[in-house]
PDB file of C-alpha atoms in Angstrom:
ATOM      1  CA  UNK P   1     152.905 154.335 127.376  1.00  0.00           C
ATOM      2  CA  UNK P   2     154.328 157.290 129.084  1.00  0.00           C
ATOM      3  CA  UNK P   3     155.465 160.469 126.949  1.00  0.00           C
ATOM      4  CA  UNK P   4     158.141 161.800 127.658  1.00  0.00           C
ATOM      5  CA  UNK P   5     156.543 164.862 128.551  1.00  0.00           C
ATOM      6  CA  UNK P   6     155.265 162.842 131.008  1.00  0.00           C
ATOM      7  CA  UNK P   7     157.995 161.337 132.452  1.00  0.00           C
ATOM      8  CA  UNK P   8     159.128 164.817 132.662  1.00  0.00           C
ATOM      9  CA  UNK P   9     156.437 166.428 134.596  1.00  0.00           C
ATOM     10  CA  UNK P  10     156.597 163.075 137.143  1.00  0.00           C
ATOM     11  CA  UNK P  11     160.154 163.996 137.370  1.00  0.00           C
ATOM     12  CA  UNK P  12     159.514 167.395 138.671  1.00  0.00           C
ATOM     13  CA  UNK P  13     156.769 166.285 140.571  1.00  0.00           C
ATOM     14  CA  UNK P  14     159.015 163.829 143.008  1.00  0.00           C
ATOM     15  CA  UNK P  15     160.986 166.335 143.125  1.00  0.00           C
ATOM     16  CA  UNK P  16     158.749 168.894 144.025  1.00  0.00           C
ATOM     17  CA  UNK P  17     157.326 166.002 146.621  1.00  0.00           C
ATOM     18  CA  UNK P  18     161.195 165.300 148.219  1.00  0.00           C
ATOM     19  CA  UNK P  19     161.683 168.623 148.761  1.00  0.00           C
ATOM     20  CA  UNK P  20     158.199 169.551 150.918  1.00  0.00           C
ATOM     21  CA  UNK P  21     159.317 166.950 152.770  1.00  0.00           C
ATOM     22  CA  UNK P  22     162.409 168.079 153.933  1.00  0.00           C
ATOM     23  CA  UNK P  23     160.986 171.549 154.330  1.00  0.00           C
ATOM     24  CA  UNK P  24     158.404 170.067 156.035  1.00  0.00           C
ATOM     25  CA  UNK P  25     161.248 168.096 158.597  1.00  0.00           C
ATOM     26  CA  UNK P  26     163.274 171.251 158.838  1.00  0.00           C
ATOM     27  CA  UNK P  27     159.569 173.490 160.058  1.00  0.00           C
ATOM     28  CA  UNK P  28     158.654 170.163 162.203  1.00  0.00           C
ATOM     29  CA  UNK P  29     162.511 170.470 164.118  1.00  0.00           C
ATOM     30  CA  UNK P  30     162.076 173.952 164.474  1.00  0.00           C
ATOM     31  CA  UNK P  31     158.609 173.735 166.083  1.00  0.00           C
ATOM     32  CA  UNK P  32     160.420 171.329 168.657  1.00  0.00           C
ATOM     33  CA  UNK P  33     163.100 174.223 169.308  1.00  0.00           C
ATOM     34  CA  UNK P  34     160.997 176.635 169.870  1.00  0.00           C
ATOM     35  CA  UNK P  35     159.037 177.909 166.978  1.00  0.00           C
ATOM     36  CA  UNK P  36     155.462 178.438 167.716  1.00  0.00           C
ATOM     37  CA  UNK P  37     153.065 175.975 165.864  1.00  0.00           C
ATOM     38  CA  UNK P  38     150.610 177.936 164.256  1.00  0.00           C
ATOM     39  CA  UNK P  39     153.631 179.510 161.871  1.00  0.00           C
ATOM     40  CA  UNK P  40     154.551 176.448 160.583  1.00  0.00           C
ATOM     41  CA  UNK P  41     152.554 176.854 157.342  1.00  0.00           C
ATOM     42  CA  UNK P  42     153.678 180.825 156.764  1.00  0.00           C
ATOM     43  CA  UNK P  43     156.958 179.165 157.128  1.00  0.00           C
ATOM     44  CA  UNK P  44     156.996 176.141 154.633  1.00  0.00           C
ATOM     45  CA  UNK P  45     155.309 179.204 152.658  1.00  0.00           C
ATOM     46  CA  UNK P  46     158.294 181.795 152.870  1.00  0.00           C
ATOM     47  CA  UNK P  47     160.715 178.361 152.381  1.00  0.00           C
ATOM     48  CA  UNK P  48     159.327 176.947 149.257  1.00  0.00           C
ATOM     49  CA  UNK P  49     158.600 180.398 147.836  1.00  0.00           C
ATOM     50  CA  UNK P  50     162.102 180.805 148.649  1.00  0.00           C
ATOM     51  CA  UNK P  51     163.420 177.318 146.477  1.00  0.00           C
ATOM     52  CA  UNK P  52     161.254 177.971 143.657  1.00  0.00           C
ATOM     53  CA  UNK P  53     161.472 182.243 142.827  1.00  0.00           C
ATOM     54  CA  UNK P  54     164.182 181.063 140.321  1.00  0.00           C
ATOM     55  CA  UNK P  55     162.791 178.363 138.658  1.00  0.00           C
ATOM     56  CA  UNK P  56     161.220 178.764 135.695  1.00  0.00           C
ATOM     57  CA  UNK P  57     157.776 179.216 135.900  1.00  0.00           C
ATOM     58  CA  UNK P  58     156.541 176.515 134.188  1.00  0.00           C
ATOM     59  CA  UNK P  59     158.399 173.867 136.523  1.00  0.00           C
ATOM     60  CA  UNK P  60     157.452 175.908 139.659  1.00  0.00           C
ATOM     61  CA  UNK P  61     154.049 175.607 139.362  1.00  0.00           C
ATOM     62  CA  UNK P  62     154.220 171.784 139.484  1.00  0.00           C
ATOM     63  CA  UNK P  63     157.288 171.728 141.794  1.00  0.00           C
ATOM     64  CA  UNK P  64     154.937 173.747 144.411  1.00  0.00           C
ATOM     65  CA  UNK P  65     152.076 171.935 144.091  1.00  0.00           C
ATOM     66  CA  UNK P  66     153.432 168.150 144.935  1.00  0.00           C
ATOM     67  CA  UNK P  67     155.822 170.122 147.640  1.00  0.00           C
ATOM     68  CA  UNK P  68     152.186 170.703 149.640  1.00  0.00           C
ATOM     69  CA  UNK P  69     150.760 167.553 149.077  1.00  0.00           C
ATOM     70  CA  UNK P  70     154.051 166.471 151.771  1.00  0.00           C
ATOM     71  CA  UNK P  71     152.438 168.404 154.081  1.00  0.00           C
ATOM     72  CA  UNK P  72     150.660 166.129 156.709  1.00  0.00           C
ATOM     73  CA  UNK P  73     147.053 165.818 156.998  1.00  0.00           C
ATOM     74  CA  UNK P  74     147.478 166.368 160.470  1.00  0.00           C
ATOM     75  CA  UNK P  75     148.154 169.926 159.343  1.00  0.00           C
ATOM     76  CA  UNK P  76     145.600 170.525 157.214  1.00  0.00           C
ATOM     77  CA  UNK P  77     142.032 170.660 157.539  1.00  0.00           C
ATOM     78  CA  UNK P  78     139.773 168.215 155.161  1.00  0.00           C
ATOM     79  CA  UNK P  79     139.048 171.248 152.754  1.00  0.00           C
ATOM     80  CA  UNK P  80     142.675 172.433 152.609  1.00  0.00           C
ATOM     81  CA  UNK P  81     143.631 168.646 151.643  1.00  0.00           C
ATOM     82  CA  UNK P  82     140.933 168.235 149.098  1.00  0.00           C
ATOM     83  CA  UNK P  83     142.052 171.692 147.778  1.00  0.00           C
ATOM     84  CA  UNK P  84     146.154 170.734 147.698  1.00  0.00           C
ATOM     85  CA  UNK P  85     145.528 167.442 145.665  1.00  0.00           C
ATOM     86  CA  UNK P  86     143.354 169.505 143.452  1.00  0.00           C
ATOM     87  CA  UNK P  87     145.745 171.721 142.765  1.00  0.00           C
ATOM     88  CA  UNK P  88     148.514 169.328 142.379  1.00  0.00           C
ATOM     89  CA  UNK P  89     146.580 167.398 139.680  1.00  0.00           C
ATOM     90  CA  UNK P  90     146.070 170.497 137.452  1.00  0.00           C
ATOM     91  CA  UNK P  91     149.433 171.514 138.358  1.00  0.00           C
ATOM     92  CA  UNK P  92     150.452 168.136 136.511  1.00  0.00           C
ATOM     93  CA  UNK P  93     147.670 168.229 133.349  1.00  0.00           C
ATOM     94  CA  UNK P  94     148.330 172.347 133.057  1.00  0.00           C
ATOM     95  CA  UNK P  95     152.624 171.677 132.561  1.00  0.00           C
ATOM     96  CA  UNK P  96     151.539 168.524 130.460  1.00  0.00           C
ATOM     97  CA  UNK P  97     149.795 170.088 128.127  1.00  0.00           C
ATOM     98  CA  UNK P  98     151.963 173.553 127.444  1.00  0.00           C
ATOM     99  CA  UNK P  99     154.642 171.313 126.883  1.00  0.00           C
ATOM    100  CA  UNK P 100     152.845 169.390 124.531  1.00  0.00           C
ATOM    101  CA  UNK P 101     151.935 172.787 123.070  1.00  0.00           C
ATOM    102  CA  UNK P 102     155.281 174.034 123.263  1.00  0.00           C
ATOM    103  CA  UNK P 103     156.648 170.837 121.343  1.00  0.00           C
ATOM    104  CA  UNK P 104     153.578 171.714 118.567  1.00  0.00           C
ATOM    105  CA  UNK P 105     154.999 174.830 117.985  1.00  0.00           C
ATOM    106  CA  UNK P 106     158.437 173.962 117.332  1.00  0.00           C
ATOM    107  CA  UNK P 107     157.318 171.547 115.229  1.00  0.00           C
ATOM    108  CA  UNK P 108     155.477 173.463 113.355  1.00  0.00           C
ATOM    109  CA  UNK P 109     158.386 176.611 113.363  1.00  0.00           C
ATOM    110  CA  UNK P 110     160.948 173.533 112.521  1.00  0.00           C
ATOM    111  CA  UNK P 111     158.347 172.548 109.401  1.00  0.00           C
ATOM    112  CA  UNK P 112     157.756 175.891 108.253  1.00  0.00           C
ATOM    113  CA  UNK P 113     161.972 176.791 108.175  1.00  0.00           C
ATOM    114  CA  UNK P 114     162.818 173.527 106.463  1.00  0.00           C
ATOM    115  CA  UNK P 115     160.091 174.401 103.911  1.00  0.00           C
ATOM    116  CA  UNK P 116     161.872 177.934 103.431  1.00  0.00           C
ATOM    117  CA  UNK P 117     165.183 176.610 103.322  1.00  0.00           C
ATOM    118  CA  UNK P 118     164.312 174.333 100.702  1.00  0.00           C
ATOM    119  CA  UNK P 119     162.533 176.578  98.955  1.00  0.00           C
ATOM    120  CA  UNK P 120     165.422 178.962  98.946  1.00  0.00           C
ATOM    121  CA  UNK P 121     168.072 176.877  97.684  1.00  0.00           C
ATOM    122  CA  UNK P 122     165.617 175.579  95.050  1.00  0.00           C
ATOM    123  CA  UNK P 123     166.008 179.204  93.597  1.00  0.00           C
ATOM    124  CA  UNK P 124     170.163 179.096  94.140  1.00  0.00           C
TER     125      UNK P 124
END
């Protein structure tokens, strides 16, 4: 069964995965206009930094990752590849688990306040 943190981090993941392809379209039709080859990647670089400086941090992370793995292999070398699905599979487990952190510790905060409010209004 999927969490919903889960279906969450998949979320941002496609996402992530849509838009590296359309950077990677927009890089590919500017190589055919003119712009050398060998700055495509500093280019999807500077473009996806670009998309993801506001996001929050814990979304970007993920959002980055899958947005390389739409580069082509064609443009990567065997150890870049190997390195990009790496990193976009501990992209996924790292937001995974801080949000099932995060939802710990609100549970916990949420337990803990109850228990004072109750407390407190026992003594009204």
């Amino acid at each position: 069964m999927i969490t919903a943190i889960e279906r969450q981090a998949e979320t941002i993941s496609l996402s992530g995965a849509e838009a590296g392809r359309a950077i990677w379209l927009a890089v590919d039709c500017a190589i055919e206009a003119g712009l050398p080859a060998n700055r495509a990647r500093r280019v999807f670089d500077s473009m996806l930094d670009a998309i993801v400086d506001d996001m929050p941090a814990d979304a970007s992370e993920l959002f980055s990752a899958s947005a390389y793995e739409a580069i082509p292999m064609s443009a990567t070398s065997t150890v870049e590849r190997a390195e990009i699905d790496r990193n976009a599979w501990r992209a996924y487990a790292s937001y995974c688990e801080d949000a099932a952190a995060d939802m710990e510790a609100q549970a916990i905060d949420h337990a803990y306040d109850t228990a004072r409010d109750e407390r407190l209004m026992e003594r009204a």
